[in-house]
CSV table of C-alpha atoms in Angstrom, one decimal:
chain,number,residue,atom,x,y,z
A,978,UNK,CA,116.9,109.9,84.5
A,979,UNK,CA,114.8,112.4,86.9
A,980,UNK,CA,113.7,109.6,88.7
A,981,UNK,CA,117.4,108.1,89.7
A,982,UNK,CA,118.6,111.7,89.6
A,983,UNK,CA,115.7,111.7,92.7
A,984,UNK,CA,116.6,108.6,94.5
A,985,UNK,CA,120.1,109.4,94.3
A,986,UNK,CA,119.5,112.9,96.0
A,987,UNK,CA,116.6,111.2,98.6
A,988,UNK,CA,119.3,108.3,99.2
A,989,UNK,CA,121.2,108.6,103.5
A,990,UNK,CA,124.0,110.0,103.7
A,991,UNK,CA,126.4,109.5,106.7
A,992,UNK,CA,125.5,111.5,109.2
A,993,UNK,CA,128.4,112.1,111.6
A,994,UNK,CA,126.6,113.6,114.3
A,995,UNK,CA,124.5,110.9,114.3
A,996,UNK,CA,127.8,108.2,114.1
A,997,UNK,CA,129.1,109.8,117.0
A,998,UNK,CA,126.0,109.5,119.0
A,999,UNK,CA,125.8,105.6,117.9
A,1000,UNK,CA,129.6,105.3,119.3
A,1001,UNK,CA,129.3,107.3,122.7
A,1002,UNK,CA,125.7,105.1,123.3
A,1003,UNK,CA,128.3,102.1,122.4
A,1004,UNK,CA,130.7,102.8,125.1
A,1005,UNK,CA,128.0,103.5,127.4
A,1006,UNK,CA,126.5,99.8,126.6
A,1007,UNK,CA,129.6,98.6,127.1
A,1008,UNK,CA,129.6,100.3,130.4
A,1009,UNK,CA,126.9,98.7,131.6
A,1010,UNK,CA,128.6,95.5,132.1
A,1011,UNK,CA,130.8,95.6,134.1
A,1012,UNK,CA,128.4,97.9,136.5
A,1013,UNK,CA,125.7,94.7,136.2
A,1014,UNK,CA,129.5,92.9,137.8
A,1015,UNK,CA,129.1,95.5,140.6
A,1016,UNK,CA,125.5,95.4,141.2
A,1017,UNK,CA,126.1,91.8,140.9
A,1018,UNK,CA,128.9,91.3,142.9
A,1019,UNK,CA,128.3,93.3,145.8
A,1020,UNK,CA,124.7,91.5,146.3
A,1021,UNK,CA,126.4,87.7,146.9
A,1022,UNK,CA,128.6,86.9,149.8
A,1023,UNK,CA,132.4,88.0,150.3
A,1024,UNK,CA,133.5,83.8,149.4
A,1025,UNK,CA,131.4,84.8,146.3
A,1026,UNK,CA,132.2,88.7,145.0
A,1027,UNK,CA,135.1,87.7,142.5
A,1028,UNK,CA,133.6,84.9,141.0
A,1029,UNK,CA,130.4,87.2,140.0
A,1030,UNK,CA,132.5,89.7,138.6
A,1031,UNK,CA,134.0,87.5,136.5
A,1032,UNK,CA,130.6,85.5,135.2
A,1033,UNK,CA,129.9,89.1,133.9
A,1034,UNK,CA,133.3,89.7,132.5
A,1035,UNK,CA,134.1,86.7,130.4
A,1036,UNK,CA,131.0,87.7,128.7
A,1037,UNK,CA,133.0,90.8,127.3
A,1038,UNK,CA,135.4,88.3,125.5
A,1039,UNK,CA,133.6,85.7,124.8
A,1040,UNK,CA,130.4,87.0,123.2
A,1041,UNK,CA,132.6,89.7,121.4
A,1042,UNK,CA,134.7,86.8,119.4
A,1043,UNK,CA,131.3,84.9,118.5
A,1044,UNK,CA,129.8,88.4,117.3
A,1045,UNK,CA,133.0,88.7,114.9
A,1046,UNK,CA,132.9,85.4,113.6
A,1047,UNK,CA,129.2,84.5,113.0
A,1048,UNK,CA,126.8,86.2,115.8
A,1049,UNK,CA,126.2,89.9,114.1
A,1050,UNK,CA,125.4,87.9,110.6
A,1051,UNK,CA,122.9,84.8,112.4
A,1052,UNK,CA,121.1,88.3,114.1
A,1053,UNK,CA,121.0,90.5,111.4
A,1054,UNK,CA,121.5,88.8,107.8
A,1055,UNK,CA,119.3,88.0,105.2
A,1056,UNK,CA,116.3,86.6,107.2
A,1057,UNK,CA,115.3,82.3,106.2
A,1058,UNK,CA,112.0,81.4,107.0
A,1059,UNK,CA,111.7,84.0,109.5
A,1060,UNK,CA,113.7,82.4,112.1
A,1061,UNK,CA,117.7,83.2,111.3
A,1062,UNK,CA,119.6,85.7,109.2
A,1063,UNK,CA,122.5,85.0,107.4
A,1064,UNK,CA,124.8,86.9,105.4
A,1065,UNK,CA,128.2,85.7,104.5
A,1066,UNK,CA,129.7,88.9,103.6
A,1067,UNK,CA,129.5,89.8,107.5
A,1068,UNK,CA,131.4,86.3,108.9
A,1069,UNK,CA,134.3,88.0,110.5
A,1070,UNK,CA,133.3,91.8,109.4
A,1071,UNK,CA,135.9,91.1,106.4
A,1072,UNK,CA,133.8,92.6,103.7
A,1073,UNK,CA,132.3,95.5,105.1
A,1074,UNK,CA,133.3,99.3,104.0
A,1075,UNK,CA,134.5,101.9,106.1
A,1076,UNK,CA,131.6,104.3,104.7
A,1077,UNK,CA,128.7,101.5,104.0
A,1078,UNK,CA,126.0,102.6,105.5
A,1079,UNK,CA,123.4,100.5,108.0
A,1080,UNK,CA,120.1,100.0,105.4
A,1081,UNK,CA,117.8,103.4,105.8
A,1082,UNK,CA,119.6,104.7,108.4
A,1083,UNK,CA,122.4,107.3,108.2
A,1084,UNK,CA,125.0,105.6,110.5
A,1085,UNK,CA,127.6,103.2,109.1
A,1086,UNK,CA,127.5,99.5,109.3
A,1087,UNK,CA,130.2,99.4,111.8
A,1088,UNK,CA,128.6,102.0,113.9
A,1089,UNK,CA,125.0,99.5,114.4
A,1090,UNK,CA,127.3,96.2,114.3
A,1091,UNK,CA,129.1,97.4,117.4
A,1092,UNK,CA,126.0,98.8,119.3
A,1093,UNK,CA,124.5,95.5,119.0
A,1094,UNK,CA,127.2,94.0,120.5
A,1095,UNK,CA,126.9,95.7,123.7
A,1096,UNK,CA,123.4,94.1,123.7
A,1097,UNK,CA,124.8,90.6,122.5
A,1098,UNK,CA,127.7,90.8,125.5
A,1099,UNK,CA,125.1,91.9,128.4
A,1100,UNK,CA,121.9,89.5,128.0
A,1101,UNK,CA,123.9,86.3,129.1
A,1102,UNK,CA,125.5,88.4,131.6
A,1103,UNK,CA,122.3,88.8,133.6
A,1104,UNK,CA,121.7,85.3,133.5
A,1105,UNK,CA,124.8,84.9,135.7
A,1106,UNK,CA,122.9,86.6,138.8
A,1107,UNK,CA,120.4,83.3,139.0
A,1108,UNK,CA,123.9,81.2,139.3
A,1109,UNK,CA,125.7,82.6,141.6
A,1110,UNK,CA,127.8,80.6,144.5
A,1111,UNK,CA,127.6,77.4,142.5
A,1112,UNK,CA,128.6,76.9,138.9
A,1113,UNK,CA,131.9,76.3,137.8
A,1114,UNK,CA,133.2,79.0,135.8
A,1115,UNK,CA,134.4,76.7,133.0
A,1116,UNK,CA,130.9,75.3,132.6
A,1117,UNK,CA,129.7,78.9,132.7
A,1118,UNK,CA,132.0,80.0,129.8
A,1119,UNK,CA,130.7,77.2,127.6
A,1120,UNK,CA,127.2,78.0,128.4
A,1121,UNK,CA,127.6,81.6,127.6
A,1122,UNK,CA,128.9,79.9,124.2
A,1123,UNK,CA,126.2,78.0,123.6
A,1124,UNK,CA,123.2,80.1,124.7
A,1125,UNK,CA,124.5,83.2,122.8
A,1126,UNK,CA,124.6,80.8,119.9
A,1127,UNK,CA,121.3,79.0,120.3
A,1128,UNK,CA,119.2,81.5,122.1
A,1129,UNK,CA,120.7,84.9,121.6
A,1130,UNK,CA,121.7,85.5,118.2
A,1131,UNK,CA,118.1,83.6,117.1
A,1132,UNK,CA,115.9,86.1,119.1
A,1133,UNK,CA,117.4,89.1,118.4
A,1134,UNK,CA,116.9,88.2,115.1
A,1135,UNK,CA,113.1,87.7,115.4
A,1136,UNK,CA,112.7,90.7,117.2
A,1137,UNK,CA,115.2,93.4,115.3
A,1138,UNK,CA,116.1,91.4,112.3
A,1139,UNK,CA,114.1,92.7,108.6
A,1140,UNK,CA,111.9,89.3,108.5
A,1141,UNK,CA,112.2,88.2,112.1
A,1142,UNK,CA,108.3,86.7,112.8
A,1143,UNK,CA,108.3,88.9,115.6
A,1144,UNK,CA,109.4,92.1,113.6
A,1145,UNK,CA,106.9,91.2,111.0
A,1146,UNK,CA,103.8,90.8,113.3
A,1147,UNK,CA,104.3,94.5,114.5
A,1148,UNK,CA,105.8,93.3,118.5
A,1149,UNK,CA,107.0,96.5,119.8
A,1150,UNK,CA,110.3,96.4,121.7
A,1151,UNK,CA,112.5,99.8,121.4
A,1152,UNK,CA,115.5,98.5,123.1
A,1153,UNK,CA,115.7,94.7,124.3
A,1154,UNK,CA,112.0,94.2,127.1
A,1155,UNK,CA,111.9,90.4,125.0
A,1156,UNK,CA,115.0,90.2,123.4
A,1157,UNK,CA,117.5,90.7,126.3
A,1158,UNK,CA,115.1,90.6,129.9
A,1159,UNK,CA,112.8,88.0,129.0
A,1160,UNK,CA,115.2,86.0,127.3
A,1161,UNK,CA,117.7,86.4,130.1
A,1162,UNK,CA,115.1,86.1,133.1
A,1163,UNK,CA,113.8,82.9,131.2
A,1164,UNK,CA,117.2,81.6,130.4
A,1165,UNK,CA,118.0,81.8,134.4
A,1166,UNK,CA,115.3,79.8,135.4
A,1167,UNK,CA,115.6,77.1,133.1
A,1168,UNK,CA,119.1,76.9,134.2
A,1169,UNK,CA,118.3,77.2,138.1
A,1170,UNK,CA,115.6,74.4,137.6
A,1171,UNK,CA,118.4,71.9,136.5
A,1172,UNK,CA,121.4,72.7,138.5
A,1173,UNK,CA,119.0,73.1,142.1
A,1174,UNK,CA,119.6,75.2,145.2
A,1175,UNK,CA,123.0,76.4,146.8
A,1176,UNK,CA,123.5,74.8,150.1
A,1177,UNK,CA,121.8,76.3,152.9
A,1178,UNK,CA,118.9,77.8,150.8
A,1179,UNK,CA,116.4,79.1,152.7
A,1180,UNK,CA,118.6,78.2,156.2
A,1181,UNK,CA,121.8,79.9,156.1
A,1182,UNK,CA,121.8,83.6,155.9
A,1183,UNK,CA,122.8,84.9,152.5
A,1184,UNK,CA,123.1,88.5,152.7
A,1185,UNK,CA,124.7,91.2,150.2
A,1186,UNK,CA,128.4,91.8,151.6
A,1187,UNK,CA,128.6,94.9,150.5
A,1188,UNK,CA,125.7,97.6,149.8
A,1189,UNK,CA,128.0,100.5,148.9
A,1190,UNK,CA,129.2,97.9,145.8
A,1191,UNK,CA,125.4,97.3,145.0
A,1192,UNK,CA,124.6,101.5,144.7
A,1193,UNK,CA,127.7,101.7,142.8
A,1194,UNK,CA,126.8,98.9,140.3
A,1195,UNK,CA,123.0,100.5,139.8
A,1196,UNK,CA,124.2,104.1,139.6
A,1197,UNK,CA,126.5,102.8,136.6
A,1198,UNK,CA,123.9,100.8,134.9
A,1199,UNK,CA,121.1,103.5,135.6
A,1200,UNK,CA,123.7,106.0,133.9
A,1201,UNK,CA,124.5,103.2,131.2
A,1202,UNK,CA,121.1,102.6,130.3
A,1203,UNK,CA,120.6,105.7,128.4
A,1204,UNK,CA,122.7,104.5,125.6
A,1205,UNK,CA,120.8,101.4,126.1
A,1206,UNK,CA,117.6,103.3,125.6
A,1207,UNK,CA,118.0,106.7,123.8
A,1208,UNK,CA,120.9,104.7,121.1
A,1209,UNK,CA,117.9,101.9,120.2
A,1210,UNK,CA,116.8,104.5,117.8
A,1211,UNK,CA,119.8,104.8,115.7
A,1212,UNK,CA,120.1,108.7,115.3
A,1213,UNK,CA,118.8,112.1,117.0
A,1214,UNK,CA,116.7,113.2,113.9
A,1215,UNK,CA,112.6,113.3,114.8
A,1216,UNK,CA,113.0,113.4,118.9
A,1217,UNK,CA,111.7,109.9,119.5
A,1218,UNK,CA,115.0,109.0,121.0
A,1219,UNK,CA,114.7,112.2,123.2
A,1220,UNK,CA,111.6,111.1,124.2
A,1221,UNK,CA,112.9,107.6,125.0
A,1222,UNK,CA,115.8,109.0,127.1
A,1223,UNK,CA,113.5,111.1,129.2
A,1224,UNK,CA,110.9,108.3,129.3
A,1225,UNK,CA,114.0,106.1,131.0
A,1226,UNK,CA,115.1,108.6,133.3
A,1227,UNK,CA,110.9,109.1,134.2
A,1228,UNK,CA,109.9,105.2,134.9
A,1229,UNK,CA,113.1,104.5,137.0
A,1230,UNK,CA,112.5,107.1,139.4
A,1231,UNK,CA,108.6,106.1,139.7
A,1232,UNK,CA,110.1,102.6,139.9
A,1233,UNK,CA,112.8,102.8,142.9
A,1234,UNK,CA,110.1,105.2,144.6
A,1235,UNK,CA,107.5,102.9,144.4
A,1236,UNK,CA,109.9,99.7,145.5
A,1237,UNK,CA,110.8,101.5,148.3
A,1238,UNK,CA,106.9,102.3,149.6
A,1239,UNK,CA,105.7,98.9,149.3
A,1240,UNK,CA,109.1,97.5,150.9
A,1241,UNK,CA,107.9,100.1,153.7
A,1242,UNK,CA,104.4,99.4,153.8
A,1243,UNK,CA,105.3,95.3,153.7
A,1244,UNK,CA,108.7,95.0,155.6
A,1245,UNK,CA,108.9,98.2,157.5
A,1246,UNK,CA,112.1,100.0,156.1
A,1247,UNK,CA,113.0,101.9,153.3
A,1248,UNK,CA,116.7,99.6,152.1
A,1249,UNK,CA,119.5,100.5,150.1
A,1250,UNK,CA,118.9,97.2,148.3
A,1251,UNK,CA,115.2,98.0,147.6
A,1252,UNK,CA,116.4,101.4,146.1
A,1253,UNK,CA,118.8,99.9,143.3
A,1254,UNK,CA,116.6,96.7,142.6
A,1255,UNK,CA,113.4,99.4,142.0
A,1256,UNK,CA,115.9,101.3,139.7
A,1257,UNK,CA,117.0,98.4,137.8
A,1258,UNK,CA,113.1,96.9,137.8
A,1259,UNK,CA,112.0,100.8,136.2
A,1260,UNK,CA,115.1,100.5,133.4
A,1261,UNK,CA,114.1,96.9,132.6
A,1262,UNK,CA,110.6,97.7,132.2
A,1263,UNK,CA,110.8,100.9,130.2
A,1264,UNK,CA,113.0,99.5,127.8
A,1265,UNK,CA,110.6,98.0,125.6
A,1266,UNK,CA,108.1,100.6,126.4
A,1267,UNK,CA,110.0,103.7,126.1
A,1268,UNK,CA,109.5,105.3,122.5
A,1269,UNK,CA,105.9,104.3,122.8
A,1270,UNK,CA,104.6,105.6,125.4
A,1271,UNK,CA,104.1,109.3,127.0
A,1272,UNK,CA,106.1,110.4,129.8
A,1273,UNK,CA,102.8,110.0,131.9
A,1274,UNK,CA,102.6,106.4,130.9
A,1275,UNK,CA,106.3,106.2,131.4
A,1276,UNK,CA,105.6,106.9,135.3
A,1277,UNK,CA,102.7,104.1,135.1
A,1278,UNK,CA,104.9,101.6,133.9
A,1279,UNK,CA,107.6,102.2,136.3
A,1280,UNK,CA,105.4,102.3,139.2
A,1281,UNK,CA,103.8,99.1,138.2
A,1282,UNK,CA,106.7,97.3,137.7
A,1283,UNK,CA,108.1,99.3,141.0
A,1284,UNK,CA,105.7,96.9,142.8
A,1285,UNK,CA,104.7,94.1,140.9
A,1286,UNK,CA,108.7,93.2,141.0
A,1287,UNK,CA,109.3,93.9,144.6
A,1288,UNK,CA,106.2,91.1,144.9
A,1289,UNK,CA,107.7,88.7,142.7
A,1290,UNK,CA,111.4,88.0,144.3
A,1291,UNK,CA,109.9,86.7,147.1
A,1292,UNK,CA,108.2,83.7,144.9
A,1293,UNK,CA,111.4,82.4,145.3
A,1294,UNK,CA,110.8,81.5,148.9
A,1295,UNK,CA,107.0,79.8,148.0
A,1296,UNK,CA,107.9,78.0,144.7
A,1297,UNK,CA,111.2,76.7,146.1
A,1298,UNK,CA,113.8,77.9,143.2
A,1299,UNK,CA,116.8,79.5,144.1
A,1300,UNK,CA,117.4,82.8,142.1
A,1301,UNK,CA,120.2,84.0,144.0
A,1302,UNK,CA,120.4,87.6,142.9
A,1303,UNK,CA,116.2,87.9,141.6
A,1304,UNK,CA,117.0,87.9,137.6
A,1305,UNK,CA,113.4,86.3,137.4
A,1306,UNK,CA,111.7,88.6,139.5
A,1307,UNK,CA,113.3,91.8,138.0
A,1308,UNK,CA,114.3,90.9,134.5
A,1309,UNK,CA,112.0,88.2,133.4
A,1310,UNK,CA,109.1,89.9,135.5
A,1311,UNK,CA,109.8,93.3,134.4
A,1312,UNK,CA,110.6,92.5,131.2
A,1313,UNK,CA,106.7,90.8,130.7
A,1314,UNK,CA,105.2,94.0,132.5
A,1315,UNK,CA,106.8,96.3,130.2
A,1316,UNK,CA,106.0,94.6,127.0
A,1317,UNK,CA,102.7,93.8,127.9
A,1318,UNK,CA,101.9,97.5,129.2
A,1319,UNK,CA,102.6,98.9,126.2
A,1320,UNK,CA,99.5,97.5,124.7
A,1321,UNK,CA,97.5,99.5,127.2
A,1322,UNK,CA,99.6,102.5,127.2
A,1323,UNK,CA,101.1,103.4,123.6
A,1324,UNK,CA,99.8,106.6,123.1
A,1325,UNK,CA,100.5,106.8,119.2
A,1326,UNK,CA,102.6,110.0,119.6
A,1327,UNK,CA,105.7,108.1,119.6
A,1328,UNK,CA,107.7,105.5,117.7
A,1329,UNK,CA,104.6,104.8,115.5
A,1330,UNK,CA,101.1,105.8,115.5
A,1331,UNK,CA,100.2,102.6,117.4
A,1332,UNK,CA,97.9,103.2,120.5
A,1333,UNK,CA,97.3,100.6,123.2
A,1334,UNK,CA,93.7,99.5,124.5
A,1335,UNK,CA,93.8,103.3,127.3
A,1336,UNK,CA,94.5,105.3,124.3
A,1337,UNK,CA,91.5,104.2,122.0
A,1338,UNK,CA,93.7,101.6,119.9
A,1339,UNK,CA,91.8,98.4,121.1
A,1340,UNK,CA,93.5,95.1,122.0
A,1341,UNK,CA,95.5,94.5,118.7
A,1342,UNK,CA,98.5,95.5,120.0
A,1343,UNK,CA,98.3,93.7,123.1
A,1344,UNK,CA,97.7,90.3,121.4
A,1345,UNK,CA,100.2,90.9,119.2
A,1346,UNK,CA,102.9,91.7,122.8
A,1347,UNK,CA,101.5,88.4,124.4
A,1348,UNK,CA,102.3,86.8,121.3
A,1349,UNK,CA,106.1,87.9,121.3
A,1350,UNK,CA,106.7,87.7,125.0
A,1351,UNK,CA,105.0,84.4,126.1
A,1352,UNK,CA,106.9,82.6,122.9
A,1353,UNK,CA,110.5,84.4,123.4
A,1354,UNK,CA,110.1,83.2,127.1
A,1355,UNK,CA,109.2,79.1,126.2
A,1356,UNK,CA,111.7,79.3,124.0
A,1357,UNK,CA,114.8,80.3,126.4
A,1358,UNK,CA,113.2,78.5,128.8
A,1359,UNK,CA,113.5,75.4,127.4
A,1360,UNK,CA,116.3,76.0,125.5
A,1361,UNK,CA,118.6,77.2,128.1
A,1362,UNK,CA,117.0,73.9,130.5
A,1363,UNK,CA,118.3,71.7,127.6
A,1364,UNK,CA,121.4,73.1,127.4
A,1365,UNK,CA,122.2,73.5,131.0
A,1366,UNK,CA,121.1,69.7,131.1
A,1367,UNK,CA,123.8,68.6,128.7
A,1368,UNK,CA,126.5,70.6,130.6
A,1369,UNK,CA,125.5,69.0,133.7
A,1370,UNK,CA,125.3,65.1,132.7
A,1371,UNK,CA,128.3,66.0,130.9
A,1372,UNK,CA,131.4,67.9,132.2
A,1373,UNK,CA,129.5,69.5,135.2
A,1374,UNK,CA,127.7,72.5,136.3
A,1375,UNK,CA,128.0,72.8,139.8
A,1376,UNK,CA,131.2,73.2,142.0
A,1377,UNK,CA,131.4,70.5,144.4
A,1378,UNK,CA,129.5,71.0,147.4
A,1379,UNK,CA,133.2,71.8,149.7
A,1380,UNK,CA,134.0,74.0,147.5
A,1381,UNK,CA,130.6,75.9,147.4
A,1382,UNK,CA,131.0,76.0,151.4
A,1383,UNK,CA,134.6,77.1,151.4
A,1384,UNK,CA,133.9,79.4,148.7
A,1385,UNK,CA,133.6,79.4,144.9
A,1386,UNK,CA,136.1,82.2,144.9
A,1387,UNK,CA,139.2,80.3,146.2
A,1388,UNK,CA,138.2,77.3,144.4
A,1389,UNK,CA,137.6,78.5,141.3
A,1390,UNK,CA,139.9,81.6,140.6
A,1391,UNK,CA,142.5,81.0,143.1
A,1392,UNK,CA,141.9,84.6,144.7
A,1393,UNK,CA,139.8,86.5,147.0
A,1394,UNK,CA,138.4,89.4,146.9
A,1395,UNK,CA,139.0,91.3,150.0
A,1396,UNK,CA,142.9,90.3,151.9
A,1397,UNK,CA,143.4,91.5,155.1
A,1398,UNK,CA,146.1,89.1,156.1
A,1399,UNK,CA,149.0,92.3,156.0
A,1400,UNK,CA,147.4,94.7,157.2
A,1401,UNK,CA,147.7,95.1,160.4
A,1402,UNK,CA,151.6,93.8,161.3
A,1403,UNK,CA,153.3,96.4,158.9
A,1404,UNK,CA,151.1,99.3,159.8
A,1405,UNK,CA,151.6,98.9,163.8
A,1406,UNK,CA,155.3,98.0,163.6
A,1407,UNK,CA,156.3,101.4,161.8
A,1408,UNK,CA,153.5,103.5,163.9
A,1409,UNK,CA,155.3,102.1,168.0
A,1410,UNK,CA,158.1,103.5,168.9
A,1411,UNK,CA,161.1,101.0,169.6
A,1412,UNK,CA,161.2,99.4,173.0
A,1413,UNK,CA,163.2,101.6,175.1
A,1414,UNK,CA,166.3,99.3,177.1
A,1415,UNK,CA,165.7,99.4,180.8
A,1416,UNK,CA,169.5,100.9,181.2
A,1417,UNK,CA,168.3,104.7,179.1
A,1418,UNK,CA,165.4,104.2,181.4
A,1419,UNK,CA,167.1,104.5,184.3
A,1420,UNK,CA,169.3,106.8,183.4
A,1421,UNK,CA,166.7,109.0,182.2
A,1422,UNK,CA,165.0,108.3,185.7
């Protein structure tokens, strides 16, 4: 009886400070989408700006109905053989309490269910960026489908699930370095290996319409990202997710400043477009990192990545693959360098008492990161190849090519994004004064 009596009292309660936390790092999740539709959308050309938007927006609904109906129990059920969770309690969120309680944690079920989500809608969303100013936005909502059903739910489940392989060999990502950037960096070059180059790769000039949209999109997935990050621990009650949020804020600034010297040092000027892609190449790479390492080794990480990513969108150019927006040079790129760094750089002080190979702990950890990220990346590699494959030989992938010249926006969605066509008549008609008749001239005369 003492013994129950002390599991009973030692058992979580819900912690509503900790709930509300979840739910605000939720929104901000959430958030984060439609500002990768932004950064997205102001990086293509104006034929192109709607179109992006939506790639990331249909990800909202679609991935949200697949999460309700099967996605949150394949990802987080009772783990088979390692590989997928199921738990049929959890197929369309019927059978869950208001109160029941996410397993050792103090947040309810609902609470985790819906910040997972977030994750679930954003990872194909990035994909999108690799795509853009080709792919037929009917083909692209089946795809999303598909890969979030395939690839998605699968991974997250060996990387967060209780049995995953991954989670069960000790790989170390906080907050999504293999489950969401490698597996969406990957994804996008699988895809862009099938469905080829827009026309006028590498000829026609393709340059970002509108800067101003691309700060915007970064400020509001830099801002966003702190859910991202800080909410991956599920509650504010030993600091590590402290440590994580300043550890985000730390890398991303090391990041963009060290994009932005290289981009000096290499091309001459410090851009606008080198500023927001070293942000975004510092959130990507942290967020595996983050609750491992110190916020010295946060500032390593970023400034690695800062560089090592600025270098790698221009293999673009050399190989000959056409990642419109750099996904693999940012997120699949990033996403490696992060996960790999943290077995040099895990200082033990963090999540866990793990340290990497510059903190004494050997290469244990590091094996066990290659191990994770170089199998997570095969697999939505050739996955995402496979199922862009069947698309294409069967209902299509690509626009056709008039369409693509004209612009995908017209074609597609019947809209564009900017319309100037009334702009000018209305104004000028009421601003000129009404032509005088030569008779009041003359009289005034």
């Amino acid at each position: 009886m003492a013994s129950a009596i002390t599991l009973a009292a030692d058992a979580p309660t819900l912690s509503s400070a900790n709930t509300g936390f979840m739910l605000i790092c939720s929104a901000l999740v959430m958030l984060m989408t439609p500002g990768l539709a932004f950064f997205y959308g102001g990086m293509v050309r104006v034929k192109s700006t709607l179109n992006m938007l939506m790639m990331s927006f249909i990800s909202l609904g679609i991935v949200t109905i697949l999460w309700v109906l099967y996605g949150f129990s394949l990802a987080f059920g009772t783990d088979s053989g390692s590989l997928i969770g199921w738990n049929s309690d959890w197929v369309g969120l019927s059978d869950i309490g208001l109160t029941e309680l996410w397993d050792g944690y103090t947040i309810p079920v609902f609470a985790f269910l819906v910040f997972q989500l977030m994750f679930a809608v954003i990872t194909p969303a990035l994909i999108s960026g690799a795509l853009a100013d080709r792919v037929k936005f009917s083909a692209w909502a089946l795809f999303v489908a598909l890969w979030a059903t395939v690839v998605y739910f699968p991974v997250a489940h060996w990387v967060w699930g209780a049995g995953g392989w991954a989670f069960e060999l000790g790989v170390i990502d906080f907050a999504g370095g293999t489950a969401v950037h490698i597996n969406a960096g990957a994804a996008a070059l699988g895809v862009i290996l099938v469905i080829g180059k827009r026309v006028g790769f590498k000829k026609d000039p393709m340059r970002p319409h509108s800067l101003p949209l691309v700060m915007l999109g970064a400020g509001l997935l830099w801002f966003g990202w702190f859910g991202f990050n800080a909410g991956s621990w599920l509650g504010n009650d030993d600091g590590v997710g402290a440590l994580m949020f300043v550890n985000t804020q730390v890398a991303t600034a090391a990041a963009m400043l060290a994009w932005l010297i290289y981009e000096k040092i290499r091309h001459g000027a410090f851009t606008t477009l080198g500023a927001a892609s070293g942000a975004v190449a510092g959130l990507v790479a942290i967020t595996p990192a983050g609750g491992a390492v110190s916020p010295l080794g946060a500032i390593a990480v970023g400034a690695i990545a800062g560089v090592l990513c600025a270098m790698a969108v221009g293999l673009k150019y050399k190989f000959g693959y056409d990642d419109s927006l750099d996904v693999v040079g940012v997120h699949l790129v990033g996403g490696v360098l992060g996960s790999l760094l943290i077995g040099f750089f895990a200082s033990g002080k963090g999540q866990s008492d793990v340290k990497g190979l510059f903190y004494g702990g050997g290469l244990d950890q590091l094996w066990k990161q290659c191990a994770g990220v170089f199998a997570i990346l095969a697999y939505s590699l050739i996955a995402s190849a496979i199922l862009a494959f069947l698309l294409d030989k069967t209902i299509g992938m690509r626009v056709p090519e008039d369409d693509e010249v004209a612009g995908i926006d017209q074609a597609e969605h019947a809209e564009t994004a900017y319309d100037f066509s009334g702009a000018g008549g209305g104004a000028r008609s009421t601003a000129l004064p009404a032509p005088v008749p030569d008779t009041a001239k003359k009289v005034d005369a």
